[in-house]
Short mmCIF file of C-alpha atoms (C1' of nucleotides) in Angstrom, two decimals:
data_model
loop_
_atom_site.label_atom_id
_atom_site.label_comp_id
_atom_site.label_asym_id
_atom_site.label_seq_id
_atom_site.Cartn_x
_atom_site.Cartn_y
_atom_site.Cartn_z
CA MET R 1 117.42 107.09 88.32
CA PRO R 2 119.75 109.39 85.91
CA ARG R 3 118.96 112.20 83.78
CA ARG R 4 118.74 110.43 80.02
CA SER R 5 119.78 112.58 77.71
CA VAL R 6 118.63 112.58 73.47
CA SER R 7 119.60 114.44 70.67
CA VAL R 8 117.48 114.44 67.54
CA LEU R 9 118.88 115.79 64.16
CA VAL R 10 117.39 118.89 62.00
CA PHE R 11 118.25 119.66 58.73
CA ASP R 12 117.68 121.04 55.82
CA GLY R 13 114.44 119.98 53.86
CA MET R 14 113.10 117.74 56.61
CA SER R 15 109.72 116.85 57.57
CA PRO R 16 109.06 118.49 61.04
CA PHE R 17 106.74 115.57 61.04
CA GLU R 18 109.48 112.79 61.89
CA THR R 19 111.34 115.50 64.91
CA GLY R 20 108.07 116.37 65.73
CA ILE R 21 107.73 112.95 67.13
CA VAL R 22 110.64 112.97 68.48
CA VAL R 23 110.33 116.50 71.06
CA GLU R 24 106.91 115.12 71.88
CA VAL R 25 107.90 112.16 73.74
CA PHE R 26 111.02 113.21 74.45
CA GLY R 27 110.85 116.75 74.48
CA LEU R 28 107.71 117.64 76.93
CA GLU R 29 108.11 117.62 81.14
CA ARG R 30 105.90 114.92 82.54
CA PRO R 31 106.23 115.33 86.03
CA GLU R 32 103.49 112.97 86.41
CA LEU R 33 105.62 110.48 85.76
CA GLY R 34 107.49 111.12 88.63
CA VAL R 35 110.82 110.20 87.41
CA PRO R 36 113.67 112.46 85.82
CA TRP R 37 111.91 112.58 82.13
CA TYR R 38 114.69 113.20 79.34
CA ASP R 39 117.28 115.80 78.59
CA LEU R 40 116.21 116.74 74.39
CA ALA R 41 119.03 118.85 72.41
CA VAL R 42 117.56 119.52 68.97
CA CYS R 43 121.20 119.31 67.11
CA ARG R 44 121.61 121.06 63.59
CA GLU R 45 123.40 119.33 61.13
CA ARG R 46 125.01 122.78 59.48
CA PRO R 47 124.96 125.84 60.97
CA GLY R 48 122.37 128.72 60.50
CA PRO R 49 118.57 127.97 60.08
CA VAL R 50 116.32 125.36 58.32
CA ARG R 51 114.02 125.37 56.15
CA THR R 52 111.31 122.46 56.20
CA VAL R 53 109.39 120.82 54.12
CA GLY R 54 105.98 123.28 54.14
CA GLY R 55 108.72 126.30 54.02
CA MET R 56 108.59 126.32 57.45
CA SER R 57 111.92 127.64 58.82
CA LEU R 58 113.24 126.92 62.51
CA GLN R 59 116.24 127.78 64.47
CA ALA R 60 118.28 125.17 66.85
CA PRO R 61 119.98 125.28 70.03
CA TYR R 62 122.83 122.53 69.22
CA GLY R 63 125.55 121.64 66.74
CA LEU R 64 126.12 118.12 66.23
CA GLU R 65 129.07 117.95 68.96
CA ARG R 66 126.28 117.86 71.05
CA PHE R 67 124.14 116.10 68.87
CA ALA R 68 126.83 113.23 69.00
CA GLU R 69 127.28 113.42 73.27
CA ALA R 70 123.89 112.15 73.90
CA ASP R 71 123.45 109.32 75.00
CA THR R 72 120.46 108.20 72.25
CA LEU R 73 120.92 109.93 68.77
CA ILE R 74 117.62 110.28 66.50
CA VAL R 75 118.24 111.12 62.50
CA PRO R 76 114.68 111.46 61.14
CA GLY R 77 113.83 110.56 57.81
CA TRP R 78 117.54 111.87 55.87
CA PRO R 79 116.85 111.89 51.82
CA ALA R 80 117.63 108.50 50.87
CA ASP R 81 119.68 110.51 47.73
CA ARG R 82 120.75 113.52 49.51
CA GLU R 83 125.05 112.51 50.95
CA VAL R 84 125.79 112.73 54.47
CA PRO R 85 128.01 115.28 55.19
CA PRO R 86 131.24 113.57 57.05
CA ALA R 87 130.81 115.63 60.70
CA LEU R 88 127.27 113.13 60.63
CA LEU R 89 129.24 110.48 59.95
CA HIS R 90 132.01 111.08 62.34
CA ALA R 91 129.16 112.11 64.91
CA LEU R 92 127.08 108.89 64.32
CA GLN R 93 130.27 106.86 64.55
CA SER R 94 131.70 107.95 67.54
CA ALA R 95 128.43 107.75 69.46
CA HIS R 96 128.31 104.37 68.20
CA THR R 97 131.71 103.37 69.61
CA ARG R 98 131.28 105.25 72.56
CA GLY R 99 128.29 102.83 73.47
CA ALA R 100 125.50 105.38 72.41
CA ARG R 101 122.12 103.72 71.32
CA VAL R 102 121.51 105.43 67.33
CA VAL R 103 118.03 105.46 66.39
CA SER R 104 116.59 105.96 62.62
CA ILE R 105 112.95 106.67 62.25
CA CYS R 106 111.72 106.31 59.01
CA SER R 107 114.92 107.10 55.64
CA GLY R 108 117.52 107.68 58.42
CA ALA R 109 118.34 104.63 58.73
CA PHE R 110 120.61 105.83 54.96
CA ALA R 111 122.63 107.90 57.89
CA LEU R 112 122.87 105.15 59.89
CA ALA R 113 123.53 103.02 56.69
CA ALA R 114 126.48 105.14 55.69
CA ALA R 115 128.01 104.99 58.56
CA GLY R 116 128.25 101.59 58.57
CA LEU R 117 126.15 101.18 61.57
CA LEU R 118 124.09 98.78 59.83
CA ASP R 119 126.59 96.61 58.69
CA GLY R 120 125.84 92.79 59.26
CA ARG R 121 122.47 93.94 61.36
CA ARG R 122 118.66 93.46 60.68
CA ALA R 123 117.07 97.14 59.59
CA THR R 124 114.20 98.46 58.44
CA THR R 125 113.02 101.62 56.51
CA HIS R 126 110.14 102.96 54.83
CA TRP R 127 108.56 100.54 52.58
CA ARG R 128 109.04 102.31 49.89
CA TYR R 129 112.93 103.27 50.07
CA ALA R 130 113.45 99.52 51.42
CA GLU R 131 114.83 97.98 48.17
CA LEU R 132 117.04 101.05 47.91
CA LEU R 133 118.58 100.64 50.95
CA ARG R 134 118.97 96.91 49.98
CA ARG R 135 120.77 97.80 46.85
CA ARG R 136 122.51 100.18 48.36
CA TYR R 137 123.38 98.50 51.59
CA PRO R 138 123.86 94.74 50.41
CA ARG R 139 125.19 93.95 54.09
CA VAL R 140 122.33 95.03 55.96
CA GLN R 141 119.54 92.38 56.23
CA VAL R 142 116.34 94.84 55.61
CA ASP R 143 113.19 93.79 56.85
CA ALA R 144 110.08 95.98 55.32
CA ASP R 145 107.44 94.29 56.73
CA VAL R 146 108.19 95.55 61.10
CA LEU R 147 107.42 98.18 62.98
CA TYR R 148 110.61 99.27 64.33
CA VAL R 149 114.24 96.64 64.71
CA ASP R 150 116.23 96.73 68.01
CA GLU R 151 119.08 95.83 67.41
CA GLY R 152 120.25 96.40 70.97
CA GLN R 153 122.91 99.53 70.46
CA VAL R 154 121.06 100.50 66.98
CA LEU R 155 117.13 100.56 66.17
CA THR R 156 115.62 102.08 62.89
CA SER R 157 112.07 101.96 62.30
CA ALA R 158 110.02 101.92 59.51
CA GLY R 159 107.56 104.95 58.01
CA SER R 160 107.13 108.11 59.88
CA ALA R 161 104.89 107.02 62.33
CA ALA R 162 106.33 103.84 63.37
CA GLY R 163 108.73 106.55 64.59
CA LEU R 164 105.77 107.04 67.06
CA ASP R 165 105.88 103.29 67.89
CA LEU R 166 109.89 102.65 68.57
CA CYS R 167 109.83 105.84 70.19
CA LEU R 168 107.80 104.80 72.84
CA HIS R 169 109.75 101.38 72.87
CA LEU R 170 113.01 103.05 73.92
CA VAL R 171 111.23 105.32 77.20
CA ARG R 172 109.51 101.64 77.69
CA GLN R 173 113.03 100.12 77.78
CA ASP R 174 114.68 102.26 80.11
CA HIS R 175 111.89 103.21 82.34
CA GLY R 176 108.79 100.12 82.03
CA ALA R 177 106.12 99.73 80.20
CA ALA R 178 103.64 101.46 82.17
CA PHE R 179 105.43 104.31 81.60
CA ALA R 180 105.36 103.88 77.78
CA ASN R 181 101.36 103.22 78.09
CA ALA R 182 101.50 106.10 80.69
CA VAL R 183 102.88 107.66 77.79
CA ALA R 184 100.97 106.70 74.93
CA ARG R 185 97.74 107.43 77.64
CA ARG R 186 98.88 111.26 77.31
CA LEU R 187 99.15 110.83 73.29
CA VAL R 188 95.99 109.53 72.49
CA VAL R 189 97.26 106.90 70.95
CA SER R 190 97.16 102.99 70.96
CA PRO R 191 100.18 101.64 73.65
CA HIS R 192 100.57 98.65 71.07
CA ARG R 193 100.11 99.09 67.63
CA ALA R 194 96.43 97.16 66.24
CA GLY R 195 95.13 96.68 70.05
CA GLY R 196 98.87 94.40 70.54
CA GLN R 197 98.19 91.95 67.40
CA ALA R 198 100.96 94.31 65.70
CA GLN R 199 103.45 93.55 67.83
CA PHE R 200 103.99 90.14 67.77
CA VAL R 201 102.76 89.44 64.36
CA GLU R 202 104.65 92.05 62.51
CA ALA R 203 106.63 93.84 65.22
CA PRO R 204 108.62 91.11 66.27
CA VAL R 205 110.77 92.76 68.98
CA PRO R 206 108.55 93.86 71.92
CA ALA R 207 107.84 91.18 74.50
CA ALA R 208 109.80 88.43 73.17
CA GLN R 209 112.93 90.29 73.67
CA ASP R 210 113.11 90.57 77.19
CA ASP R 211 110.62 87.20 77.96
CA ASP R 212 110.53 84.97 75.78
CA ARG R 213 108.58 82.94 77.90
CA VAL R 214 105.64 85.83 78.59
CA ALA R 215 105.21 85.97 74.84
CA ALA R 216 105.99 81.81 74.60
CA SER R 217 102.21 81.54 76.90
CA MET R 218 100.87 85.32 74.61
CA ALA R 219 101.07 83.34 71.15
CA TRP R 220 99.87 80.44 73.60
CA ALA R 221 96.66 82.21 74.37
CA LEU R 222 96.37 84.07 70.84
CA GLU R 223 95.79 80.53 69.27
CA HIS R 224 93.41 79.40 72.50
CA LEU R 225 91.00 81.81 72.69
CA SER R 226 87.96 80.40 72.33
CA GLU R 227 88.61 78.01 74.92
CA PRO R 228 88.57 78.94 79.19
CA ILE R 229 92.27 80.73 79.68
CA THR R 230 93.01 82.24 83.92
CA LEU R 231 95.64 83.09 85.23
CA GLY R 232 97.25 79.90 86.04
CA THR R 233 97.10 78.60 82.46
CA LEU R 234 98.65 81.01 81.18
CA ALA R 235 101.26 80.90 83.97
CA ALA R 236 101.61 77.49 83.54
CA GLN R 237 102.34 77.38 79.39
CA ALA R 238 104.50 79.99 80.55
CA VAL R 239 106.27 78.05 83.64
CA MET R 240 106.10 80.19 86.39
CA SER R 241 103.67 80.23 89.79
CA SER R 242 100.67 82.61 89.33
CA ARG R 243 102.40 85.55 91.19
CA SER R 244 105.80 85.20 88.93
CA TYR R 245 103.91 84.88 86.29
CA SER R 246 101.64 88.30 86.92
CA ARG R 247 104.77 90.57 87.57
CA HIS R 248 106.32 89.71 83.94
CA PHE R 249 103.44 90.50 81.97
CA ALA R 250 103.32 93.60 83.59
CA ALA R 251 106.89 93.91 83.22
CA ALA R 252 106.81 92.94 79.43
CA THR R 253 103.11 94.40 78.38
CA GLY R 254 102.02 97.20 80.88
CA THR R 255 99.07 95.60 81.78
CA THR R 256 98.07 92.56 83.20
CA PRO R 257 96.93 89.24 82.58
CA VAL R 258 93.19 89.32 81.72
CA ARG R 259 93.07 92.88 81.11
CA TRP R 260 95.13 91.65 77.64
CA LEU R 261 93.04 88.50 77.48
CA ILE R 262 90.21 90.22 77.60
CA ALA R 263 91.09 92.84 74.70
CA GLN R 264 92.16 90.20 72.73
CA ARG R 265 89.19 88.39 73.44
CA LEU R 266 87.55 91.42 72.36
CA GLN R 267 89.59 92.65 69.20
CA SER R 268 89.13 89.32 67.28
CA GLY R 269 85.38 89.48 67.60
CA LEU R 270 85.31 92.31 66.15
CA ALA R 271 86.55 90.78 63.10
CA LEU R 272 83.59 88.08 63.72
CA LEU R 273 81.07 90.11 63.91
CA GLU R 274 82.38 92.42 60.66
CA THR R 275 82.67 89.19 58.27
CA THR R 276 80.49 86.65 59.98
CA SER R 277 76.48 86.41 60.51
CA LEU R 278 76.93 84.78 63.56
CA SER R 279 75.02 85.77 66.04
CA VAL R 280 76.49 88.00 69.57
CA GLU R 281 76.23 85.40 71.89
CA GLN R 282 77.34 82.96 69.41
CA VAL R 283 80.60 85.50 68.47
CA ALA R 284 81.14 85.66 72.61
CA ARG R 285 81.69 81.51 72.53
CA GLU R 286 83.80 81.83 69.14
CA VAL R 287 86.08 83.78 70.87
CA GLY R 288 86.18 82.19 74.75
CA ILE R 289 83.42 84.73 77.10
CA ASP R 290 80.88 82.36 77.50
CA SER R 291 77.88 85.18 78.02
CA ALA R 292 76.49 87.53 75.78
CA VAL R 293 75.80 89.53 78.44
CA THR R 294 79.25 89.64 79.34
CA PHE R 295 80.60 90.45 75.66
CA ARG R 296 78.27 93.36 74.92
CA ALA R 297 79.83 95.06 78.60
CA HIS R 298 83.49 94.82 77.65
CA PHE R 299 82.44 95.78 74.00
CA ARG R 300 81.22 98.90 75.45
CA ARG R 301 83.68 99.32 78.23
CA ALA R 302 86.29 99.33 75.17
CA TYR R 303 84.71 100.48 71.88
CA ALA R 304 82.14 102.45 73.49
CA THR R 305 79.33 100.80 71.47
CA SER R 306 77.08 97.73 71.17
CA PRO R 307 78.60 94.80 68.89
CA SER R 308 75.83 94.83 66.90
CA ALA R 309 75.99 98.93 66.29
CA TYR R 310 79.13 97.69 65.43
CA ARG R 311 78.71 94.95 62.77
CA VAL R 312 76.12 97.53 61.26
CA ALA R 313 78.68 100.04 60.88
CA PHE R 314 81.92 98.48 60.21
CA ARG R 315 80.07 95.43 58.48
CA THR R 316 82.73 95.06 54.98
CA GLY R 317 81.53 97.51 52.70
CA THR R 318 79.65 99.48 54.58
CA GLY R 319 81.11 102.69 53.92
CA THR R 320 80.33 104.81 56.75
CA GLY R 321 81.66 103.88 59.98
CA GLN R 322 82.34 105.82 62.72
CA ALA R 323 79.07 108.16 62.29
CA ALA R 324 77.46 105.05 62.73
CA ALA R 325 78.82 103.71 65.19
CA ARG R 326 79.22 106.37 66.96
CA SER R 327 75.36 106.68 67.85
CA ALA R 328 74.49 104.07 68.80
"C1'" DA Y 1 70.88 96.78 88.22
"C1'" DT Y 2 71.93 93.48 92.14
"C1'" DG Y 3 74.22 91.03 94.96
"C1'" DA Y 4 76.72 86.53 95.79
"C1'" DA Y 5 80.33 83.03 94.92
"C1'" DT Y 6 84.98 83.46 92.46
"C1'" DA Y 7 88.83 84.76 90.47
"C1'" DA Y 8 92.71 87.79 89.17
"C1'" DC Y 9 95.52 91.60 91.40
"C1'" DC Y 10 99.64 93.16 94.22
"C1'" DG Y 11 101.76 94.79 98.70
"C1'" DC Y 12 104.17 91.88 102.16
"C1'" DC Y 13 107.98 88.65 104.06
"C1'" DA Y 14 110.79 84.38 104.35
"C1'" DA Y 15 113.55 82.12 100.93
"C1'" DC Y 16 116.76 81.57 97.82
"C1'" DC L 1 124.82 92.97 98.47
"C1'" DT L 2 121.07 92.91 95.00
"C1'" DG L 3 117.79 90.66 92.93
"C1'" DT L 4 113.98 86.77 91.93
"C1'" DT L 5 110.69 83.93 93.59
"C1'" DG L 6 106.45 82.20 94.97
"C1'" DG L 7 103.07 81.88 98.71
"C1'" DC L 8 99.73 84.90 101.87
"C1'" DG L 9 95.54 87.49 102.69
"C1'" DG L 10 93.57 91.89 102.31
"C1'" DT L 11 91.14 94.30 98.12
"C1'" DT L 12 89.15 94.55 93.52
"C1'" DA L 13 87.47 92.38 89.93
"C1'" DT L 14 84.84 89.45 87.13
"C1'" DT L 15 81.24 86.14 86.31
"C1'" DC L 16 76.41 84.54 85.83
#
DNA sequence: ATGAATAACCGCCAAC
DNA sequence: CTGTTGGCGGTTATTC
């Protein structure tokens, strides 16, 4: 596999956080993964040192020429009211024409929009700027409720931390879900926001795009969690053999069907523990796990507490969550 | 905590 | 030729 080049922009008044995300995901060598990792170039928008929010100043080794050459160009939060210099516009446009992947984080979407790359496309940005983006660029279909939007060659992400979700999505595209999960694990973040719900409900992109049938079966499963579901059931929903289903599932998701199912069941169990007074036995059955013993075992493995301790700690309105749950 | 019964997982491979 | 499919069966995981 060829080594892929990624470039990220730095500029005066930027927040180091978003650029930091990019550096963390693409700039760290990851020999443990056994594939050539990315070649990251941090590029300044203008010559000279860059002053960041918080008063740091930093030197970046490359300029806009190098920025424009990468396979993937990333623009972190660009101040919405700052004009985008022609040289930067040109860099973005020429890269786009060449077929490169152009990516924004947070208000970086304004730079892409100014370059005309978002015209007629769906895009997102930080929710605080969504209305402004919509007003200033009426041809852009702004969707403020997603973590990120993948339009193929042009990708935009919402507020700061959603940039991390998008970067992981890029890794997933390039190397597969298992690699993305490995990177997420090393960053100690959840590979799928909110344990798996968010990507389907709020961010429609991930699995749906490259595997409709698997995504559909997963959506179906979420609606039928309380019923017994086997590999065969899921495969049938996806109109595939079990063997093929397992393969597709792994490719789309990076886990196995039953692992995912158990995680979903536990997660919906959390809500029941918080908001109802059903017994653990009843909660278990409600989420499709027939025995409370089994439920407890899975629960402890996933959350390192017992269901009842979790309930005491997180019952809605009881403030002191973490500490109480941990001591259980 | 243990273990027996059952299901899932995944490499291998022949067949599209 | 490259890529996908789905059955087989040994190993591992899950359930009760």
